[in-house]
């Protein structure tokens, strides 16, 4: 963590996850400071997305401890609904309600989860659609939006709940190449607003330009972590050098 981020928002200790006989996470330790952007990279199957999904208990950890904002995520009596309110998540796939407009998609959680009244929820939703550059599409349905626009609505929906941390799981992998940039630009803006972010991505330029810290995962464990310069530009491990070469391939 940087000196400017003394407060730890996410703390992971000894995280393990097995699916049957297959151990996907093998003792992950990671701390993320307030306002820090941590980008997790590594080959497919290295455990990146599983690690992310354990943070909000979409996957049940086999062992280890996770805290978010001082609350133990892995505790036996944790209120998962309340917990997830503080953890925004943007997925690979775009999970919008097709029968609701962009505004309706963002408003829904504010009404149902936070309990805001209709006017307050809509005002807040419009603000966050404006942040992601989609104020003019508030009344459009998902089918009328491009994939990039749909993903930006997803980011607005997660941000509107004012989470302590935003998790991005390969948010551009399902998009056509020409739409990737618009989503990455919104993520840059999200960081500039001071949001704590953990991002799993194959977008190496984004990792180099935006990450405060890059974490390289290999076979379910963290092989190395450091600045983008240390991990992606001048990697010490041959395993990481090979990965970076392939990524530029």
Coordinates of N, CA and C in Angstrom, one line a residue:
X1 N 0.8 -1.2 0.0 CA 0.0 0.0 0.0 C 0.9 1.2 0.0
X2 N 0.3 2.3 -0.6 CA 1.1 3.5 -0.7 C 1.0 4.3 0.7
X3 N 2.0 5.1 0.9 CA 2.0 5.9 2.2 C 0.7 6.7 2.3
X4 N 0.2 7.1 1.2 CA -1.0 8.0 1.2 C -2.3 7.2 1.5
X5 N -2.2 5.9 1.6 CA -3.4 5.0 1.8 C -3.2 4.2 3.1
X6 N -3.2 4.8 4.2 CA -2.9 4.0 5.4 C -4.0 3.1 5.9
X7 N -5.2 3.5 5.5 CA -6.4 2.7 6.0 C -6.7 1.5 5.1
X8 N -6.6 0.3 5.7 CA -6.9 -0.9 4.9 C -8.4 -1.1 4.7
X9 N -8.8 -1.2 3.5 CA -10.3 -1.4 3.2 C -10.5 -2.9 3.0
X10 N -9.6 -3.6 2.3 CA -9.8 -5.0 2.1 C -8.6 -5.8 2.6
X11 N -8.8 -6.8 3.4 CA -7.7 -7.6 4.0 C -8.0 -9.1 3.8
X12 N -7.1 -9.8 3.1 CA -7.3 -11.2 2.8 C -6.1 -11.9 3.4
X13 N -6.4 -13.0 4.2 CA -5.3 -13.7 4.8 C -5.6 -15.2 4.6
X14 N -4.6 -15.9 4.1 CA -4.6 -17.3 3.9 C -5.8 -17.9 3.2
X15 N -6.3 -17.2 2.2 CA -7.5 -17.5 1.4 C -7.2 -18.8 0.6
X16 N -8.1 -19.8 0.8 CA -8.0 -21.0 0.0 C -9.4 -21.3 -0.5
X17 N -9.4 -21.9 -1.7 CA -10.7 -22.3 -2.3 C -10.5 -23.6 -3.1
X18 N -11.2 -24.6 -2.8 CA -11.2 -25.8 -3.6 C -12.5 -26.1 -4.2
X19 N -12.5 -26.6 -5.4 CA -13.7 -27.2 -6.1 C -13.5 -28.7 -6.2
X20 N -14.1 -29.4 -5.2 CA -13.8 -30.9 -5.2 C -12.4 -31.1 -4.8
X21 N -11.6 -31.8 -5.6 CA -10.2 -32.1 -5.4 C -9.3 -31.0 -5.9
X22 N -9.8 -30.1 -6.6 CA -9.0 -29.1 -7.3 C -8.9 -27.9 -6.4
X23 N -7.6 -27.6 -6.0 CA -7.4 -26.4 -5.2 C -7.1 -25.2 -6.1
X24 N -8.1 -24.2 -6.1 CA -8.0 -23.1 -7.1 C -7.2 -21.9 -6.4
X25 N -7.4 -21.7 -5.1 CA -6.7 -20.7 -4.4 C -5.8 -21.4 -3.3
X26 N -4.6 -21.0 -3.2 CA -3.7 -21.7 -2.3 C -3.0 -20.8 -1.4
X27 N -3.8 -20.2 -0.5 CA -3.2 -19.3 0.5 C -2.9 -17.9 0.0
X28 N -3.9 -17.2 -0.4 CA -3.7 -15.8 -0.9 C -3.7 -14.8 0.3
X29 N -2.7 -13.9 0.3 CA -2.7 -12.8 1.3 C -2.6 -11.5 0.5
X30 N -3.5 -10.6 0.8 CA -3.6 -9.4 0.1 C -4.2 -8.3 1.0
X31 N -3.6 -7.1 0.9 CA -4.3 -5.9 1.6 C -4.4 -4.8 0.6
X32 N -5.6 -4.1 0.6 CA -5.8 -3.0 -0.3 C -6.2 -1.8 0.5
X33 N -5.5 -0.7 0.3 CA -5.7 0.5 1.0 C -6.8 1.4 0.4
X34 N -7.4 2.3 1.2 CA -8.4 3.2 0.8 C -8.0 4.0 -0.4
X35 N -8.8 4.0 -1.4 CA -8.5 4.8 -2.6 C -7.4 4.2 -3.5
X36 N -7.0 2.9 -3.2 CA -6.0 2.3 -4.0 C -6.7 1.5 -5.2
X37 N -6.0 1.5 -6.3 CA -6.4 0.7 -7.5 C -5.4 -0.5 -7.6
X38 N -5.9 -1.7 -7.3 CA -5.1 -2.9 -7.4 C -5.6 -3.7 -8.6
X39 N -4.7 -4.0 -9.5 CA -5.0 -4.8 -10.7 C -4.4 -6.1 -10.6
X40 N -5.3 -7.2 -10.7 CA -4.8 -8.6 -10.6 C -4.7 -9.1 -12.0
X41 N -3.5 -9.6 -12.4 CA -3.3 -10.2 -13.7 C -2.7 -11.6 -13.5
X42 N -2.7 -12.4 -14.6 CA -2.2 -13.7 -14.6 C -2.9 -14.5 -15.7
X43 N -2.4 -15.7 -16.0 CA -3.0 -16.6 -17.0 C -4.3 -17.0 -16.6
X44 N -5.1 -17.5 -17.6 CA -6.4 -18.1 -17.3 C -6.2 -19.3 -16.4
X45 N -7.2 -19.4 -15.4 CA -7.1 -20.5 -14.5 C -6.2 -20.3 -13.3
X46 N -5.6 -19.0 -13.2 CA -4.7 -18.8 -12.1 C -5.4 -18.4 -10.8
X47 N -6.8 -18.3 -10.8 CA -7.5 -18.0 -9.6 C -8.0 -16.6 -9.4
X48 N -7.7 -15.7 -10.4 CA -8.0 -14.3 -10.3 C -9.5 -14.0 -10.0
X49 N -10.4 -14.5 -10.8 CA -11.8 -14.3 -10.7 C -12.3 -14.9 -9.4
X50 N -11.8 -16.1 -9.1 CA -12.3 -16.8 -7.9 C -12.0 -16.0 -6.7
X51 N -10.8 -15.5 -6.6 CA -10.4 -14.6 -5.5 C -11.3 -13.4 -5.4
X52 N -11.6 -12.8 -6.5 CA -12.5 -11.6 -6.5 C -13.9 -12.0 -5.9
X53 N -14.4 -13.2 -6.4 CA -15.8 -13.6 -6.0 C -15.8 -14.1 -4.6
X54 N -14.7 -14.5 -4.0 CA -14.7 -14.8 -2.6 C -14.9 -13.6 -1.7
X55 N -14.4 -12.4 -2.2 CA -14.5 -11.2 -1.4 C -15.9 -10.8 -1.1
X56 N -16.9 -11.0 -2.0 CA -18.2 -10.8 -1.6 C -19.1 -12.0 -1.4
X57 N -18.4 -13.1 -1.2 CA -19.0 -14.4 -0.9 C -19.9 -15.0 -2.0
X58 N -19.6 -14.6 -3.3 CA -20.3 -15.2 -4.4 C -19.7 -16.7 -4.5
X59 N -18.5 -16.8 -4.1 CA -17.8 -18.1 -3.9 C -17.6 -18.3 -2.4
X60 N -17.8 -19.4 -1.9 CA -17.6 -19.7 -0.5 C -16.1 -20.1 -0.2
X61 N -15.3 -19.3 0.5 CA -13.9 -19.7 0.7 C -13.9 -21.0 1.5
X62 N -12.9 -21.8 1.2 CA -12.7 -23.1 1.9 C -11.9 -22.8 3.2
X63 N -11.0 -21.9 3.2 CA -10.3 -21.5 4.4 C -9.8 -20.1 4.2
X64 N -9.4 -19.5 5.4 CA -8.8 -18.2 5.3 C -9.8 -17.1 5.9
X65 N -9.4 -15.9 5.9 CA -10.2 -14.8 6.4 C -10.1 -13.6 5.5
X66 N -11.3 -13.0 5.3 CA -11.4 -11.8 4.5 C -12.2 -10.7 5.3
X67 N -11.6 -9.5 5.3 CA -12.3 -8.4 6.0 C -12.5 -7.3 4.9
X68 N -13.6 -6.6 5.0 CA -13.9 -5.5 4.1 C -14.4 -4.4 5.1
X69 N -13.6 -3.3 5.1 CA -14.0 -2.1 5.9 C -14.1 -2.5 7.4
X70 N -13.2 -3.5 7.8 CA -13.1 -3.9 9.2 C -14.1 -5.0 9.5
X71 N -15.1 -5.3 8.7 CA -16.0 -6.4 8.9 C -15.5 -7.7 8.3
X72 N -15.7 -8.7 9.1 CA -15.2 -10.0 8.6 C -16.2 -10.7 7.7
X73 N -15.9 -10.7 6.4 CA -16.7 -11.3 5.4 C -17.0 -12.8 5.6
X74 N -15.9 -13.4 6.2 CA -16.0 -14.9 6.3 C -16.6 -15.3 7.7
X75 N -17.0 -14.3 8.4 CA -17.6 -14.7 9.8 C -18.9 -15.4 9.6
X76 N -19.2 -16.3 10.6 CA -20.4 -17.2 10.5 C -21.7 -16.4 10.5
X77 N -21.8 -15.2 11.1 CA -23.1 -14.5 11.3 C -23.1 -13.3 10.4
X78 N -22.3 -13.2 9.4 CA -22.3 -12.0 8.6 C -23.6 -11.9 7.8
X79 N -24.1 -10.6 7.7 CA -25.3 -10.3 7.0 C -24.9 -10.1 5.5
X80 N -25.1 -11.1 4.7 CA -24.5 -11.0 3.3 C -25.1 -9.9 2.5
X81 N -26.4 -9.6 2.7 CA -27.1 -8.5 2.0 C -26.5 -7.2 2.3
X82 N -26.3 -7.0 3.6 CA -25.7 -5.7 4.1 C -24.2 -5.6 3.6
X83 N -23.5 -6.8 3.7 CA -22.1 -6.8 3.3 C -22.0 -6.4 1.8
X84 N -22.8 -7.0 0.9 CA -22.7 -6.7 -0.5 C -23.1 -5.3 -0.9
X85 N -23.9 -4.6 0.0 CA -24.2 -3.2 -0.2 C -22.9 -2.4 -0.3
X86 N -21.9 -2.8 0.5 CA -20.7 -2.1 0.6 C -19.6 -2.5 -0.4
X87 N -20.0 -3.5 -1.3 CA -19.0 -4.1 -2.2 C -19.7 -4.0 -3.6
X88 N -19.3 -3.1 -4.4 CA -19.8 -3.0 -5.8 C -19.1 -4.0 -6.7
X89 N -19.9 -4.6 -7.6 CA -19.3 -5.6 -8.5 C -19.7 -5.4 -9.9
X90 N -18.8 -5.4 -10.8 CA -19.1 -5.4 -12.2 C -18.5 -6.6 -12.9
X91 N -19.3 -7.4 -13.5 CA -19.0 -8.7 -14.0 C -18.5 -8.7 -15.5
X92 N -18.1 -9.9 -15.9 CA -17.7 -10.1 -17.3 C -19.0 -10.0 -18.2
X93 N -20.0 -10.7 -17.8 CA -21.3 -10.6 -18.5 C -22.0 -9.4 -18.0
X94 N -23.0 -8.9 -18.8 CA -23.6 -7.7 -18.4 C -25.0 -8.0 -17.9
X95 N -25.2 -7.8 -16.6 CA -26.4 -8.3 -15.9 C -27.4 -7.2 -15.7
X96 N -28.0 -6.7 -16.8 CA -29.0 -5.6 -16.6 C -30.4 -6.3 -16.8
X97 N -31.4 -5.7 -16.2 CA -32.8 -6.2 -16.3 C -33.3 -5.7 -17.7
X98 N -33.6 -6.6 -18.6 CA -33.9 -6.2 -20.0 C -35.2 -5.3 -20.1
X99 N -36.1 -5.5 -19.1 CA -37.4 -4.9 -19.1 C -37.4 -3.5 -18.4
X100 N -36.2 -3.1 -17.9 CA -36.1 -1.8 -17.3 C -35.2 -0.9 -18.1
X101 N -35.4 0.4 -18.1 CA -34.6 1.4 -18.7 C -33.2 1.5 -18.0
X102 N -32.3 2.2 -18.6 CA -31.0 2.4 -17.9 C -31.3 3.1 -16.5
X103 N -32.2 4.1 -16.5 CA -32.5 4.7 -15.2 C -33.1 3.7 -14.3
X104 N -34.0 2.9 -14.8 CA -34.7 1.9 -13.9 C -33.7 0.9 -13.4
X105 N -32.8 0.5 -14.1 CA -31.8 -0.5 -13.6 C -30.9 0.1 -12.5
X106 N -30.6 1.4 -12.6 CA -29.8 2.0 -11.6 C -30.6 2.4 -10.3
X107 N -31.9 2.7 -10.6 CA -32.8 3.1 -9.5 C -33.2 1.9 -8.6
X108 N -33.3 0.8 -9.3 CA -33.9 -0.4 -8.6 C -33.2 -0.7 -7.2
X109 N -31.9 -0.8 -7.3 CA -31.2 -1.1 -6.0 C -31.3 0.0 -5.0
X110 N -31.3 1.2 -5.5 CA -31.4 2.4 -4.6 C -32.8 2.3 -3.8
X111 N -33.8 1.9 -4.5 CA -35.1 1.7 -3.9 C -35.2 0.5 -3.0
X112 N -34.8 -0.7 -3.6 CA -35.0 -1.9 -2.9 C -34.0 -2.1 -1.7
X113 N -32.7 -1.8 -2.0 CA -31.6 -2.1 -1.1 C -31.4 -1.0 -0.1
X114 N -31.4 0.3 -0.6 CA -31.1 1.4 0.3 C -32.4 2.0 0.9
X115 N -33.5 1.8 0.2 CA -34.8 2.2 0.7 C -35.1 3.7 0.4
X116 N -34.5 4.2 -0.6 CA -34.7 5.6 -1.0 C -36.1 5.8 -1.6
X117 N -36.7 6.9 -1.5 CA -38.0 7.3 -2.1 C -37.7 7.4 -3.6
X118 N -38.8 7.4 -4.4 CA -38.7 7.4 -5.9 C -37.9 8.6 -6.4
X119 N -38.2 9.8 -5.9 CA -37.6 11.0 -6.4 C -36.1 11.1 -6.1
X120 N -35.8 10.7 -4.8 CA -34.4 10.8 -4.4 C -33.6 9.7 -5.2
X121 N -34.2 8.5 -5.3 CA -33.5 7.4 -6.0 C -33.2 7.8 -7.5
X122 N -34.2 8.4 -8.1 CA -34.0 8.8 -9.5 C -33.0 9.9 -9.7
X123 N -33.0 10.9 -8.8 CA -32.0 12.0 -8.8 C -30.6 11.4 -8.7
X124 N -30.4 10.5 -7.8 CA -29.1 9.9 -7.6 C -28.7 9.0 -8.8
X125 N -29.7 8.3 -9.3 CA -29.4 7.4 -10.5 C -29.0 8.3 -11.7
X126 N -29.7 9.4 -11.9 CA -29.4 10.3 -13.0 C -27.9 10.9 -12.8
X127 N -27.6 11.2 -11.6 CA -26.2 11.7 -11.3 C -25.2 10.7 -11.8
X128 N -25.4 9.4 -11.4 CA -24.4 8.4 -11.7 C -24.4 8.0 -13.2
X129 N -25.5 8.1 -13.8 CA -25.5 7.9 -15.3 C -24.8 9.1 -16.0
X130 N -24.9 10.2 -15.4 CA -24.1 11.4 -15.9 C -22.6 11.1 -15.7
X131 N -22.2 10.6 -14.6 CA -20.8 10.3 -14.3 C -20.2 9.4 -15.4
X132 N -21.0 8.4 -15.8 CA -20.5 7.4 -16.8 C -20.8 7.8 -18.2
X133 N -21.3 9.1 -18.4 CA -21.5 9.6 -19.7 C -22.8 9.1 -20.4
X134 N -23.8 8.7 -19.6 CA -25.0 8.2 -20.2 C -26.3 8.9 -19.8
X135 N -26.2 10.1 -19.4 CA -27.4 10.9 -18.9 C -28.4 10.9 -20.1
X136 N -27.9 11.0 -21.3 CA -28.8 11.1 -22.5 C -29.5 9.7 -22.8
X137 N -29.0 8.7 -22.2 CA -29.6 7.3 -22.4 C -30.5 6.8 -21.3
X138 N -30.8 7.7 -20.4 CA -31.6 7.3 -19.2 C -32.8 6.5 -19.5
X139 N -33.5 6.8 -20.6 CA -34.8 6.2 -20.9 C -34.6 5.1 -21.9
X140 N -33.4 4.7 -22.2 CA -33.2 3.6 -23.2 C -33.2 2.3 -22.5
X141 N -33.7 1.3 -23.2 CA -33.6 -0.1 -22.6 C -32.3 -0.8 -23.0
X142 N -31.9 -1.8 -22.3 CA -30.6 -2.5 -22.6 C -30.5 -2.8 -24.1
X143 N -31.6 -3.3 -24.7 CA -31.5 -3.8 -26.1 C -31.2 -2.6 -27.0
X144 N -31.4 -1.4 -26.6 CA -31.1 -0.2 -27.4 C -29.7 0.4 -27.1
X145 N -29.0 -0.3 -26.3 CA -27.6 0.2 -25.9 C -26.6 -0.7 -26.4
X146 N -25.4 -0.2 -26.7 CA -24.3 -1.0 -27.1 C -23.8 -1.8 -25.9
X147 N -23.0 -2.8 -26.1 CA -22.4 -3.6 -25.0 C -21.6 -2.7 -24.0
X148 N -20.9 -1.7 -24.6 CA -20.1 -0.8 -23.8 C -21.0 0.1 -22.9
X149 N -22.1 0.5 -23.6 CA -23.0 1.4 -22.8 C -23.7 0.6 -21.7
X150 N -24.1 -0.7 -22.0 CA -24.7 -1.5 -21.0 C -23.7 -1.7 -19.8
X151 N -22.5 -2.0 -20.1 CA -21.5 -2.2 -19.0 C -21.3 -0.9 -18.2
X152 N -21.4 0.3 -18.9 CA -21.3 1.5 -18.1 C -22.5 1.8 -17.2
X153 N -23.7 1.3 -17.7 CA -24.9 1.4 -16.8 C -24.6 0.5 -15.6
X154 N -24.0 -0.7 -15.8 CA -23.7 -1.6 -14.7 C -22.8 -0.9 -13.7
X155 N -21.8 -0.2 -14.2 CA -20.9 0.5 -13.3 C -21.6 1.6 -12.5
X156 N -22.5 2.3 -13.2 CA -23.3 3.4 -12.5 C -24.2 2.8 -11.5
X157 N -24.7 1.6 -11.7 CA -25.6 0.9 -10.8 C -24.8 0.6 -9.5
X158 N -23.6 0.0 -9.7 CA -22.8 -0.4 -8.6 C -22.3 0.9 -7.8
X159 N -21.9 1.9 -8.5 CA -21.4 3.1 -7.9 C -22.5 3.9 -7.1
X160 N -23.7 3.8 -7.6 CA -24.8 4.5 -6.9 C -25.0 4.1 -5.5
X161 N -24.6 2.8 -5.2 CA -24.8 2.3 -3.8 C -23.7 2.8 -2.9
X162 N -22.8 3.6 -3.4 CA -21.6 4.2 -2.7 C -20.9 3.1 -1.9
X163 N -20.4 2.1 -2.6 CA -19.7 1.0 -1.9 C -18.3 1.4 -1.4
X164 N -17.8 0.6 -0.4 CA -16.5 0.9 0.1 C -15.4 0.5 -0.9
X165 N -15.7 -0.5 -1.7 CA -14.8 -1.0 -2.7 C -15.5 -1.5 -4.0
X166 N -14.9 -1.3 -5.1 CA -15.5 -1.8 -6.4 C -14.7 -2.9 -6.9
X167 N -15.3 -4.0 -7.2 CA -14.6 -5.2 -7.8 C -15.0 -5.2 -9.3
X168 N -14.0 -5.3 -10.2 CA -14.3 -5.4 -11.6 C -13.7 -6.8 -12.1
X169 N -14.6 -7.7 -12.5 CA -14.1 -9.0 -13.0 C -14.1 -9.1 -14.5
X170 N -13.0 -8.8 -15.1 CA -12.9 -8.8 -16.6 C -14.0 -8.0 -17.3
X171 N -14.2 -6.8 -16.9 CA -15.4 -6.0 -17.3 C -15.4 -5.8 -18.8
X172 N -14.3 -5.9 -19.5 CA -14.3 -5.6 -21.0 C -14.2 -6.9 -21.8
X173 N -14.1 -8.1 -21.2 CA -13.8 -9.3 -22.0 C -15.0 -9.7 -22.9
X174 N -16.2 -9.3 -22.6 CA -17.3 -9.7 -23.5 C -17.6 -8.6 -24.5
X175 N -16.8 -7.6 -24.6 CA -17.1 -6.4 -25.5 C -16.3 -6.5 -26.8
X176 N -16.9 -6.0 -27.8 CA -16.2 -5.8 -29.1 C -15.0 -4.9 -28.8
X177 N -13.9 -5.1 -29.5 CA -12.7 -4.3 -29.2 C -12.9 -2.8 -29.3
X178 N -13.7 -2.3 -30.2 CA -13.9 -0.9 -30.3 C -14.7 -0.3 -29.1
X179 N -15.3 -1.1 -28.3 CA -16.1 -0.6 -27.2 C -15.4 -0.7 -25.9
X180 N -14.2 -1.3 -25.9 CA -13.4 -1.5 -24.6 C -13.0 -0.2 -24.0
X181 N -12.5 0.7 -24.9 CA -12.0 2.0 -24.4 C -13.0 2.8 -23.6
X182 N -14.2 2.8 -24.0 CA -15.2 3.6 -23.3 C -15.4 3.1 -21.8
X183 N -15.4 1.8 -21.7 CA -15.5 1.2 -20.3 C -14.3 1.5 -19.5
X184 N -13.1 1.3 -20.1 CA -11.9 1.6 -19.3 C -11.8 3.1 -18.9
X185 N -12.3 4.0 -19.8 CA -12.3 5.4 -19.5 C -13.1 5.7 -18.2
X186 N -14.3 5.0 -18.2 CA -15.1 5.2 -17.0 C -14.4 4.7 -15.7
X187 N -13.7 3.6 -15.9 CA -13.0 3.0 -14.7 C -11.9 4.0 -14.3
X188 N -11.2 4.6 -15.2 CA -10.2 5.6 -14.9 C -10.9 6.7 -14.1
X189 N -12.0 7.2 -14.5 CA -12.8 8.2 -13.8 C -13.2 7.8 -12.4
X190 N -13.5 6.5 -12.3 CA -13.9 5.9 -11.0 C -12.7 6.0 -10.0
X191 N -11.6 5.7 -10.5 CA -10.4 5.8 -9.7 C -10.1 7.3 -9.3
X192 N -10.2 8.2 -10.3 CA -10.0 9.6 -10.0 C -10.9 10.1 -8.9
X193 N -12.1 9.5 -8.8 CA -13.1 10.0 -7.8 C -12.7 9.4 -6.4
X194 N -11.6 8.6 -6.3 CA -11.1 8.2 -5.0 C -11.7 6.8 -4.6
X195 N -12.3 6.1 -5.5 CA -12.9 4.8 -5.2 C -11.8 3.7 -5.1
X196 N -11.9 2.9 -4.0 CA -11.0 1.7 -3.9 C -11.4 0.7 -4.9
X197 N -10.5 0.2 -5.7 CA -10.8 -0.7 -6.8 C -9.9 -1.9 -6.8
X198 N -10.5 -3.1 -7.0 CA -9.7 -4.3 -7.3 C -10.2 -4.8 -8.7
X199 N -9.3 -4.9 -9.6 CA -9.7 -5.1 -11.0 C -8.9 -6.4 -11.5
X200 N -9.7 -7.3 -12.1 CA -9.1 -8.4 -12.8 C -9.3 -8.1 -14.3
X201 N -8.2 -8.1 -15.0 CA -8.3 -7.7 -16.4 C -7.1 -8.3 -17.2
X202 N -7.3 -8.4 -18.5 CA -6.2 -8.7 -19.5 C -5.7 -7.5 -20.2
X203 N -6.3 -6.3 -19.8 CA -5.9 -5.1 -20.5 C -4.6 -4.6 -19.8
X204 N -3.5 -4.9 -20.4 CA -2.2 -4.6 -19.8 C -1.9 -3.1 -19.8
X205 N -2.4 -2.4 -20.8 CA -2.1 -0.9 -20.9 C -2.9 -0.3 -19.7
X206 N -4.1 -0.7 -19.5 CA -4.9 -0.2 -18.3 C -4.1 -0.4 -17.0
X207 N -3.6 -1.7 -16.9 CA -2.9 -2.0 -15.7 C -1.7 -1.1 -15.5
X208 N -1.0 -0.9 -16.6 CA 0.3 -0.1 -16.5 C -0.1 1.4 -16.2
X209 N -1.1 1.9 -16.8 CA -1.4 3.3 -16.7 C -2.2 3.7 -15.4
X210 N -3.0 2.8 -14.9 CA -4.0 3.1 -13.8 C -3.7 2.5 -12.5
X211 N -3.1 1.3 -12.5 CA -2.9 0.6 -11.2 C -1.9 1.3 -10.3
X212 N -2.2 1.4 -9.0 CA -1.2 1.7 -8.0 C -0.3 0.5 -7.7
X213 N -1.0 -0.6 -7.9 CA -0.2 -1.9 -7.6 C -0.8 -3.0 -8.5
X214 N 0.2 -3.8 -9.0 CA -0.2 -4.9 -9.8 C 0.1 -6.2 -9.1
X215 N -0.8 -7.1 -9.0 CA -0.7 -8.4 -8.4 C -0.7 -9.5 -9.4
X216 N 0.4 -10.3 -9.5 CA 0.5 -11.4 -10.5 C 0.1 -12.7 -9.8
X217 N -0.9 -13.3 -10.2 CA -1.3 -14.6 -9.7 C -0.9 -15.8 -10.6
X218 N -0.5 -16.9 -10.0 CA 0.0 -18.0 -10.8 C -0.4 -19.3 -10.0
X219 N -1.2 -20.2 -10.6 CA -1.6 -21.4 -9.9 C -2.1 -21.2 -8.5
X220 N -3.1 -20.2 -8.4 CA -3.8 -20.0 -7.2 C -3.1 -19.3 -6.1
X221 N -1.9 -18.7 -6.4 CA -1.2 -18.0 -5.3 C -0.6 -16.7 -6.0
X222 N -0.3 -15.8 -5.1 CA 0.4 -14.5 -5.6 C 1.9 -14.8 -5.8
X223 N 2.3 -14.7 -7.0 CA 3.7 -14.9 -7.3 C 4.5 -13.6 -7.0
X224 N 3.9 -12.5 -7.3 CA 4.6 -11.2 -7.1 C 3.6 -10.1 -7.1
X225 N 4.0 -9.0 -6.4 CA 3.2 -7.8 -6.4 C 4.1 -6.6 -6.3
X226 N 3.7 -5.5 -6.9 CA 4.5 -4.3 -6.9 C 3.9 -3.2 -7.8
X227 N 4.7 -2.2 -8.1 CA 4.2 -1.2 -9.0 C 4.1 -1.7 -10.5
X228 N 3.3 -1.1 -11.3 CA 3.2 -1.5 -12.7 C 4.6 -1.7 -13.3
X229 N 5.5 -0.7 -13.0 CA 6.8 -0.7 -13.5 C 7.6 -2.0 -13.1
X230 N 7.4 -2.4 -11.8 CA 8.1 -3.5 -11.3 C 7.6 -4.8 -11.9
X231 N 6.3 -4.9 -12.0 CA 5.7 -6.2 -12.4 C 5.6 -6.4 -13.9
X232 N 5.2 -5.3 -14.6 CA 4.8 -5.4 -16.0 C 5.9 -4.9 -17.0
X233 N 6.7 -4.0 -16.5 CA 7.8 -3.4 -17.4 C 9.1 -4.1 -17.1
X234 N 9.5 -4.2 -15.9 CA 10.8 -4.9 -15.5 C 10.5 -6.1 -14.6
X235 N 9.8 -7.1 -15.1 CA 9.5 -8.3 -14.2 C 10.8 -9.1 -13.9
X236 N 10.8 -9.5 -12.6 CA 12.0 -10.3 -12.2 C 11.8 -11.8 -12.4
X237 N 10.5 -12.2 -12.4 CA 10.3 -13.7 -12.6 C 10.2 -14.0 -14.1
X238 N 10.7 -15.1 -14.5 CA 10.6 -15.6 -15.9 C 9.2 -15.9 -16.2
X239 N 8.4 -16.4 -15.3 CA 7.0 -16.7 -15.5 C 6.2 -15.4 -15.9
X240 N 6.6 -14.3 -15.2 CA 5.9 -13.1 -15.5 C 6.4 -12.5 -16.8
X241 N 7.7 -12.6 -17.1 CA 8.2 -12.1 -18.4 C 7.5 -12.8 -19.5
X242 N 7.4 -14.2 -19.4 CA 6.7 -14.9 -20.5 C 5.2 -14.4 -20.7
X243 N 4.6 -14.2 -19.5 CA 3.2 -13.7 -19.6 C 3.1 -12.4 -20.3
X244 N 4.0 -11.4 -19.9 CA 4.0 -10.1 -20.5 C 4.3 -10.2 -22.0
X245 N 5.2 -11.0 -22.4 CA 5.5 -11.2 -23.8 C 4.3 -11.7 -24.6
X246 N 3.6 -12.7 -24.0 CA 2.4 -13.2 -24.6 C 1.3 -12.1 -24.8
X247 N 1.2 -11.3 -23.7 CA 0.1 -10.3 -23.7 C 0.4 -9.3 -24.7
X248 N 1.6 -9.0 -25.1 CA 1.9 -8.0 -26.1 C 1.9 -8.7 -27.5
X249 N 1.9 -10.1 -27.4 CA 2.0 -10.9 -28.6 C 1.2 -10.3 -29.8

